[in-house]
C-alpha atoms as a printed R data frame, in Angstrom:
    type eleno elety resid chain resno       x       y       z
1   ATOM     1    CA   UNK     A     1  51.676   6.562 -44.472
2   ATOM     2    CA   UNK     A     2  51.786   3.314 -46.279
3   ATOM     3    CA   UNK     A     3  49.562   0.988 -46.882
4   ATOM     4    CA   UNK     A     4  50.290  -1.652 -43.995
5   ATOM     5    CA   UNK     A     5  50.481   0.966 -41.779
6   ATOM     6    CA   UNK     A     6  47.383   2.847 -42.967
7   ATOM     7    CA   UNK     A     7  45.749  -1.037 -42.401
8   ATOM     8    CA   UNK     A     8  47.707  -1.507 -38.692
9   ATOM     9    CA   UNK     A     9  45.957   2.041 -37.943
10  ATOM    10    CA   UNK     A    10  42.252   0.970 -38.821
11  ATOM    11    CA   UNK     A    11  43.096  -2.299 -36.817
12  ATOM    12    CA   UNK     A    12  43.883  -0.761 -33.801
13  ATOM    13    CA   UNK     A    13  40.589   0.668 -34.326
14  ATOM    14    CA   UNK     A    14  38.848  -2.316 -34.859
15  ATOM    15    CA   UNK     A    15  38.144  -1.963 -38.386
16  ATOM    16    CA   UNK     A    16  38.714  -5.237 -40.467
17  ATOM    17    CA   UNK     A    17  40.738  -4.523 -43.391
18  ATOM    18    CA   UNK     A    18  40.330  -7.179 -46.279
19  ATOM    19    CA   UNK     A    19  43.482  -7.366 -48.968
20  ATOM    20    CA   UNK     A    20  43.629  -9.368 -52.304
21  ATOM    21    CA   UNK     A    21  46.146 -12.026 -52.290
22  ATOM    22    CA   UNK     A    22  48.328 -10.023 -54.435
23  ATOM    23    CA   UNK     A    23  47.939  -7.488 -51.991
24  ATOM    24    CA   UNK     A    24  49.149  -9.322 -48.864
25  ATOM    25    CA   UNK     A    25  52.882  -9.553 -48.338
26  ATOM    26    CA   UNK     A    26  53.999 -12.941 -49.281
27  ATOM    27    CA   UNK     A    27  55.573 -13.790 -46.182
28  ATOM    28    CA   UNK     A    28  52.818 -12.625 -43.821
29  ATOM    29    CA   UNK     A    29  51.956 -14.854 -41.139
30  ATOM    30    CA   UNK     A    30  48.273 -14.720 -40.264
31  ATOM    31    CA   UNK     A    31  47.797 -13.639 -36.278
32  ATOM    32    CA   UNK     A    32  46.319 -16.233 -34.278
33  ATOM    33    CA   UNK     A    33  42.140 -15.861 -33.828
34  ATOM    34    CA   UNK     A    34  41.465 -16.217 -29.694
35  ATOM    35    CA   UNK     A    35  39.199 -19.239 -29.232
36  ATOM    36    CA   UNK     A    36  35.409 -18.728 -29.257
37  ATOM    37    CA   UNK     A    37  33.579 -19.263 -25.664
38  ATOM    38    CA   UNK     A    38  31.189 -21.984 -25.791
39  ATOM    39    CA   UNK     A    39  27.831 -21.380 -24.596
40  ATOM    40    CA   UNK     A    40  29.145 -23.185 -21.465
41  ATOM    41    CA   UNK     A    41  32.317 -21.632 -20.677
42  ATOM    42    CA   UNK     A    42  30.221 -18.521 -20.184
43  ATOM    43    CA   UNK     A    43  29.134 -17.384 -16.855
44  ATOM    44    CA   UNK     A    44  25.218 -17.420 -16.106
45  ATOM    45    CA   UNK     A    45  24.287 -13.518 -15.193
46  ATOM    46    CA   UNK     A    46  24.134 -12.281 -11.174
47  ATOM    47    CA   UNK     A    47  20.626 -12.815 -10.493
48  ATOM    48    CA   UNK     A    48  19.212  -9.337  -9.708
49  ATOM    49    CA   UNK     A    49  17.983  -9.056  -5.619
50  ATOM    50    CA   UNK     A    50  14.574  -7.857  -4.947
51  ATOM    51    CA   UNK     A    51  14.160  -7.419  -1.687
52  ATOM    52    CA   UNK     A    52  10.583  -9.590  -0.357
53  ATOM    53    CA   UNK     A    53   8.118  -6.622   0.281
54  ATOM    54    CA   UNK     A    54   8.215  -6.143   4.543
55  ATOM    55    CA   UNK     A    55   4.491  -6.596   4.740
56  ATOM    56    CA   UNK     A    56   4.357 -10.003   3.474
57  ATOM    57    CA   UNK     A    57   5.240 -11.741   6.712
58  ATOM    58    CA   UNK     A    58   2.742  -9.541   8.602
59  ATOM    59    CA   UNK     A    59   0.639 -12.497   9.110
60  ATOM    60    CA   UNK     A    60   2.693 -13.830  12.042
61  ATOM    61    CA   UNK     A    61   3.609 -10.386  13.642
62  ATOM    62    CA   UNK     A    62   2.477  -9.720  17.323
63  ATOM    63    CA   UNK     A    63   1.762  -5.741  18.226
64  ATOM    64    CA   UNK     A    64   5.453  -4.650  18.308
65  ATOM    65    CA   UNK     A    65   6.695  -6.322  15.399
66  ATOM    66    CA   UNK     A    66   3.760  -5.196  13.545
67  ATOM    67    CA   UNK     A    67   3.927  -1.218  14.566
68  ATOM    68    CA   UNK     A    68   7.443  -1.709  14.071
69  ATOM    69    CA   UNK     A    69   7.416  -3.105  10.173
70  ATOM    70    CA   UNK     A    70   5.061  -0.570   9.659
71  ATOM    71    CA   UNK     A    71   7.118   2.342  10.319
72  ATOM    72    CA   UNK     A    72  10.213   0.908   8.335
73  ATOM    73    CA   UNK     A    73   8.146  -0.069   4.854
74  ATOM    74    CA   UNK     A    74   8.720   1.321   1.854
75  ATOM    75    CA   UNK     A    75   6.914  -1.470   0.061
76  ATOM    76    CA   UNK     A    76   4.912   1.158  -2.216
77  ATOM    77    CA   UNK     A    77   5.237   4.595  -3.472
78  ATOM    78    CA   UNK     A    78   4.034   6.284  -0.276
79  ATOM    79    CA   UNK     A    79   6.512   6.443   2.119
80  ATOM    80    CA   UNK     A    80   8.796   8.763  -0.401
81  ATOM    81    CA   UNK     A    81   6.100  11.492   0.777
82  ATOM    82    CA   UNK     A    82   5.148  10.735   4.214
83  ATOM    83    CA   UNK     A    83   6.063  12.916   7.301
84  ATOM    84    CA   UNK     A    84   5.569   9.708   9.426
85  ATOM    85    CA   UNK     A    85   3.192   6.208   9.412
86  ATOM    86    CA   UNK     A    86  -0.343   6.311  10.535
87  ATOM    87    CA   UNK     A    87  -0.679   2.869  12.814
88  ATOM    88    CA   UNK     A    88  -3.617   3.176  14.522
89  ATOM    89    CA   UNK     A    89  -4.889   3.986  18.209
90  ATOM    90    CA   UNK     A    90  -7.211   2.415  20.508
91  ATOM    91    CA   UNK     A    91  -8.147  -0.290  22.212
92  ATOM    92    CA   UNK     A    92  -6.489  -3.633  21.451
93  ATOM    93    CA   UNK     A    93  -9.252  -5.756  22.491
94  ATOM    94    CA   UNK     A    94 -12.361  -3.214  21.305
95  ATOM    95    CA   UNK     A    95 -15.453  -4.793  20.413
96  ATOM    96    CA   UNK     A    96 -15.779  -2.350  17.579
97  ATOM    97    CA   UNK     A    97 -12.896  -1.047  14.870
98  ATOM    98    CA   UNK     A    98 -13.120   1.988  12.526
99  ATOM    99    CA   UNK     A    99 -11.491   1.445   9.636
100 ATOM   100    CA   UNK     A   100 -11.163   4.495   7.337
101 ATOM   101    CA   UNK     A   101  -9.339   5.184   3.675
102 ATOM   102    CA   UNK     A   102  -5.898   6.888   4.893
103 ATOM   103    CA   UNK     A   103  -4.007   9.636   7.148
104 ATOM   104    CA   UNK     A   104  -4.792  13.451   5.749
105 ATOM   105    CA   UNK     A   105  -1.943  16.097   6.271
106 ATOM   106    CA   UNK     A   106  -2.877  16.718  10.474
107 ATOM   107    CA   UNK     A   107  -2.583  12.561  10.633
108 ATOM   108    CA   UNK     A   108   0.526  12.755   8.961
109 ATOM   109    CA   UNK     A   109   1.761  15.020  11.384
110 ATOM   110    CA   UNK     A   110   0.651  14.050  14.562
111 ATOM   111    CA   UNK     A   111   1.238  10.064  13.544
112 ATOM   112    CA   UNK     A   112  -2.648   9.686  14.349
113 ATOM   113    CA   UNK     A   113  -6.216   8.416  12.690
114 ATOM   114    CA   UNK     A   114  -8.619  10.545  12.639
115 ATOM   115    CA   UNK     A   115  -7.484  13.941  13.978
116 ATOM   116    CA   UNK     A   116  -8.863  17.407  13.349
117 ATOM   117    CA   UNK     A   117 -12.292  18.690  12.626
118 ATOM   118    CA   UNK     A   118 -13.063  15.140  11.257
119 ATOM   119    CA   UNK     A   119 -11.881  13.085  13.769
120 ATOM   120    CA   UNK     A   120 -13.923  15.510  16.379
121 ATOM   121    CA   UNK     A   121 -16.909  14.038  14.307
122 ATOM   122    CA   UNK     A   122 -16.175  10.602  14.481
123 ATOM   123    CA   UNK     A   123 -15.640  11.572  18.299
124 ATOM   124    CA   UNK     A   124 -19.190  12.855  18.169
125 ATOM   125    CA   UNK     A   125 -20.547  10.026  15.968
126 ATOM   126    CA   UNK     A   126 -18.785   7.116  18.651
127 ATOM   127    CA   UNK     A   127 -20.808   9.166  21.755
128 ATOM   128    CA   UNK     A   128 -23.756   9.093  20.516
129 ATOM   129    CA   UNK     A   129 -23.561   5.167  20.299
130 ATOM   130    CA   UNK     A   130 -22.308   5.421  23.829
131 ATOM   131    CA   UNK     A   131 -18.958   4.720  23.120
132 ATOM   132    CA   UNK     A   132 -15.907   6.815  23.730
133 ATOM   133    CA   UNK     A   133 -12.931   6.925  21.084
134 ATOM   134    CA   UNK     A   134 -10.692   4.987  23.728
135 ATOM   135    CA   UNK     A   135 -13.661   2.124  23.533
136 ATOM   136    CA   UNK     A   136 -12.760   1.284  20.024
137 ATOM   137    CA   UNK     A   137 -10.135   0.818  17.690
138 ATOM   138    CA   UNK     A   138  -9.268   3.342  14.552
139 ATOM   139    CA   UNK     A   139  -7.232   2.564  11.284
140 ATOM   140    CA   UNK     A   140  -6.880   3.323   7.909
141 ATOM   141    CA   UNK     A   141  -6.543   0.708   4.744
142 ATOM   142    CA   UNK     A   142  -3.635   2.351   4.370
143 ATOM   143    CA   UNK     A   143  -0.496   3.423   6.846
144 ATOM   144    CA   UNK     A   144   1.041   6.668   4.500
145 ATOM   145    CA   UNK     A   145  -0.665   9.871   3.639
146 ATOM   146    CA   UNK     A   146  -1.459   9.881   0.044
147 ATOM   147    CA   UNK     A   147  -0.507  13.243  -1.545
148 ATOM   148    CA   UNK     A   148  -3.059  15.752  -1.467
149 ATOM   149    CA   UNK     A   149  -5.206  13.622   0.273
150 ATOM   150    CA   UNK     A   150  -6.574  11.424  -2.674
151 ATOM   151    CA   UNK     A   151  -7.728   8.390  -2.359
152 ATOM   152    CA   UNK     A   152  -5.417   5.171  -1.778
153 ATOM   153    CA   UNK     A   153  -5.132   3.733  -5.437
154 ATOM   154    CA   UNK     A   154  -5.607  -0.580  -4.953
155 ATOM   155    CA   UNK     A   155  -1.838  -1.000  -5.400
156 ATOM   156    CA   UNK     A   156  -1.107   1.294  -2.384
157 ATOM   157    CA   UNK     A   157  -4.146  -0.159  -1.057
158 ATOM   158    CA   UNK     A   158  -2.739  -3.582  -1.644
159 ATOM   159    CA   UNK     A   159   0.697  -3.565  -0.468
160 ATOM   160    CA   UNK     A   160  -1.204  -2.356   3.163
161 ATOM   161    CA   UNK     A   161  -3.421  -4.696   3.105
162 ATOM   162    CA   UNK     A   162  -1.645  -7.280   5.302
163 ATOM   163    CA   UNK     A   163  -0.980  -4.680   7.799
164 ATOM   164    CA   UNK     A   164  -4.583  -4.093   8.156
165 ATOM   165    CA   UNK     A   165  -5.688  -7.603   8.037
166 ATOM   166    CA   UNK     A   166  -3.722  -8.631  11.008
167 ATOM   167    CA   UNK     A   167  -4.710  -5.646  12.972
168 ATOM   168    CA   UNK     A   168  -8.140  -7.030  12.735
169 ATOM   169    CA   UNK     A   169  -7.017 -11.010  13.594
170 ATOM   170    CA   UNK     A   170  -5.066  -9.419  16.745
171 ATOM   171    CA   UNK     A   171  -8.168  -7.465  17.498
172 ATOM   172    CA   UNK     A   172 -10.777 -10.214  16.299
173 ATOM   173    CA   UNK     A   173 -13.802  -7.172  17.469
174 ATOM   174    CA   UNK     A   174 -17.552  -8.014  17.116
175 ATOM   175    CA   UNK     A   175 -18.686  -5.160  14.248
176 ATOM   176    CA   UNK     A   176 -16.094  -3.282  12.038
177 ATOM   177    CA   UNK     A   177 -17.573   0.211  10.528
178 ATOM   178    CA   UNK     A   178 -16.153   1.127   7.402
179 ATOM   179    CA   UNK     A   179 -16.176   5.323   6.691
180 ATOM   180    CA   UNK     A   180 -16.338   6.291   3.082
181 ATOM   181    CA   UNK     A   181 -16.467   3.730  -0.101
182 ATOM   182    CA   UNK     A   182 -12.379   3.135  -0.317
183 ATOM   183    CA   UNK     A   183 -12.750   1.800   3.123
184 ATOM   184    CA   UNK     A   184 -15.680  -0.448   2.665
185 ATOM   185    CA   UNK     A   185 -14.620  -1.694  -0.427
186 ATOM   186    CA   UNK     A   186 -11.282  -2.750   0.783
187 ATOM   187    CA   UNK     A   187 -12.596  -4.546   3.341
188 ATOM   188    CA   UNK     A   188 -15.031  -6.343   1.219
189 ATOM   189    CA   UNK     A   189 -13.097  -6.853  -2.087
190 ATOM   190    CA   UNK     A   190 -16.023  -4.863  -3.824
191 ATOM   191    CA   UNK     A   191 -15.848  -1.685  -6.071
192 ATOM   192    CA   UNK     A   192 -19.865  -0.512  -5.901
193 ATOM   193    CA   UNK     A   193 -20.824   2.841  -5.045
194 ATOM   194    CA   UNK     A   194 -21.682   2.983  -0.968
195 ATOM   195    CA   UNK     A   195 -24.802   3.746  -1.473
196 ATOM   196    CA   UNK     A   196 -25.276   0.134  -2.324
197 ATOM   197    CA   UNK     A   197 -23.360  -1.053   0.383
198 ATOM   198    CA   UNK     A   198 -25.395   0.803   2.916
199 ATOM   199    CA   UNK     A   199 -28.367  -0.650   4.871
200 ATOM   200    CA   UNK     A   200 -27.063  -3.959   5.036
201 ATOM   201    CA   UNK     A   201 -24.627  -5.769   7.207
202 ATOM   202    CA   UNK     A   202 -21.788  -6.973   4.871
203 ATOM   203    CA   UNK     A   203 -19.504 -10.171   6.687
204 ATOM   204    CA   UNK     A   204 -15.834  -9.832   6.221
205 ATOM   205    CA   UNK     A   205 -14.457 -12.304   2.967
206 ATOM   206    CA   UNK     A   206 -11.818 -14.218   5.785
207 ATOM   207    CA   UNK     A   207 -12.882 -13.257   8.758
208 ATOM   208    CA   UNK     A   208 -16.556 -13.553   8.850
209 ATOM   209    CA   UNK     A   209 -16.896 -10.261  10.685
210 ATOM   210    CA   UNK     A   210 -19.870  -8.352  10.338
211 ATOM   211    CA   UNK     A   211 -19.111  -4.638   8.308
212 ATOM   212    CA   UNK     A   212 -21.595  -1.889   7.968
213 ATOM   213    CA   UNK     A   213 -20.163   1.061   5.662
214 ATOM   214    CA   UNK     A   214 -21.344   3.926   6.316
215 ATOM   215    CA   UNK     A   215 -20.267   7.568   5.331
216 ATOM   216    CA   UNK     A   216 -17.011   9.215   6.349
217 ATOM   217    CA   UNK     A   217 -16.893  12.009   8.650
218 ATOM   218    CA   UNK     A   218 -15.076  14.954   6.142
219 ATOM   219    CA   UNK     A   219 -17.545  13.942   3.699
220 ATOM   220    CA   UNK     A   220 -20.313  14.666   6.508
221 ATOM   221    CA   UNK     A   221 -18.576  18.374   6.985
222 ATOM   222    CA   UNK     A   222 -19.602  18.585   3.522
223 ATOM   223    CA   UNK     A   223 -22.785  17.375   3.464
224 ATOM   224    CA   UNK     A   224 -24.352  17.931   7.080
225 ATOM   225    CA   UNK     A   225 -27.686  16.971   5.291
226 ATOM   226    CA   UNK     A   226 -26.303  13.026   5.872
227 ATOM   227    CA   UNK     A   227 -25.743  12.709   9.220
228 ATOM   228    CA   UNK     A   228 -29.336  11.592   9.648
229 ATOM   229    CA   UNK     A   229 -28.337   8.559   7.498
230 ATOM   230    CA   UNK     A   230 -24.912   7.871   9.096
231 ATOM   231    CA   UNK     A   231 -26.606   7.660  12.192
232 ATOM   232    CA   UNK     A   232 -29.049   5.084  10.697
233 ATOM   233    CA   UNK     A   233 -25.941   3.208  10.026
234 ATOM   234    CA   UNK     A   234 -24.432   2.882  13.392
235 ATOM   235    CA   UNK     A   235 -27.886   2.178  14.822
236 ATOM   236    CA   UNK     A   236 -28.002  -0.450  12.453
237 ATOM   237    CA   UNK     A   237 -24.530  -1.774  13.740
238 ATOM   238    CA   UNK     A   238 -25.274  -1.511  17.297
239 ATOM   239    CA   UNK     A   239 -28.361  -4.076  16.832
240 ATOM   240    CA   UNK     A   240 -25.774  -6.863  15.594
């Protein structure tokens, strides 16, 4: 191989090949050098779609829209690992809601709050304040299960937050009762320990609701030695 050929070769490869003048063939006519683009002759980039997360127009949802946005978003990491959302039950107009931290594994699978040897507490807990578990209203500050029942983290906790907050303007009840310290702490924008949120009647940051925390019935299955204080709690909510 010659030389101009061994330099058409390297070329083709895109390799720039730089020859002395006595080099170059005499007659060689340089090739022509395509025109730079300007900054303006180039195209601006695609702008990159995000879609708007589905609970952000929650605000102006009536029941149906609401349940149904709820079981269609997959605005945070949950719904890759739930068996089905966790609405909420009850009644719509209920003077009380129960608002607790999120579904466990049964709630995941029977699509309902509070279900199993728990919820039979809260069942328990609601009668002896002479109210049956139709009288009130039951959710969670989240709609997903959280895997292995952990606790909501606040961006899971976040992107729910609309959800929950409309469920309580639609309801607009007299006394929400927060179970367990993710709960109340939602609900209040806090992050104390509930034993500092106890004994006191907290008011809801927008709307103005009263909130007693008190403490969450699996944590009660654990620690029967509480129920005397829970049920200081709920006596303390039924005097508002």
């Amino acid at each position: 191989m010659n030389g101009y050929e061994h330099k058409d070769v390297l070329a083709a490869m895109g390799i720039t090949v730089w020859l002395t003048r006595k080099a170059a063939a005499p007659d060689a006519v340089a090739a022509p050098v395509p025109p730079v683009p300007s900054v303006s002759d180039t195209p601006p980039p695609e702008p990159v779609s995000t879609p708007a997360p589905v609970a952000r127009g929650a605000a102006d949802m009536d029941w149906g829209a609401l349940e149904y946005a709820v079981s269609n978003c997959t605005d945070c990491r949950l719904h890759r690992t739930r068996t089905q959302t966790v609405f909420g039950v009850g009644n719509r107009r209920a003077e009380w809601m129960i608002v607790g931290e999120g579904p466990g594994q049964e709630e995941d699978r029977r699509g309902e709050p509070f279900v199993g040897p728990a919820g039979k507490l809260l069942d328990a807990m609601l009668q002896a304040t002479g109210r049956a578990r139709g009288d009130v209203y039951i959710a969670n500050v989240v709609k997903c299960r959280p895997p292995g029942n952990r606790n909501p983290d606040s961006a899971e906790a976040a992107s729910c937050a609309p959800y929950l907050e409309r469920q309580i303007a639609l309801i607009r009840p007299k006394m929400i009762i927060a179970v367990g310290k993710v709960a109340a702490n939602n609900l209040l924008g806090t992050d104390v320990s509930l034993a500092r949120l106890r004994g006191k009647v907290h008011r809801h940051p927008r709307f103005d609701i009263p909130i007693v925390a008190t403490y969450h019935p699996a944590y009660l299955l654990r620690r029967p030695e509480d129920k005397g204080k829970a049920w200081a709690d709920l006596k303390l909510a039924m005097r508002q």
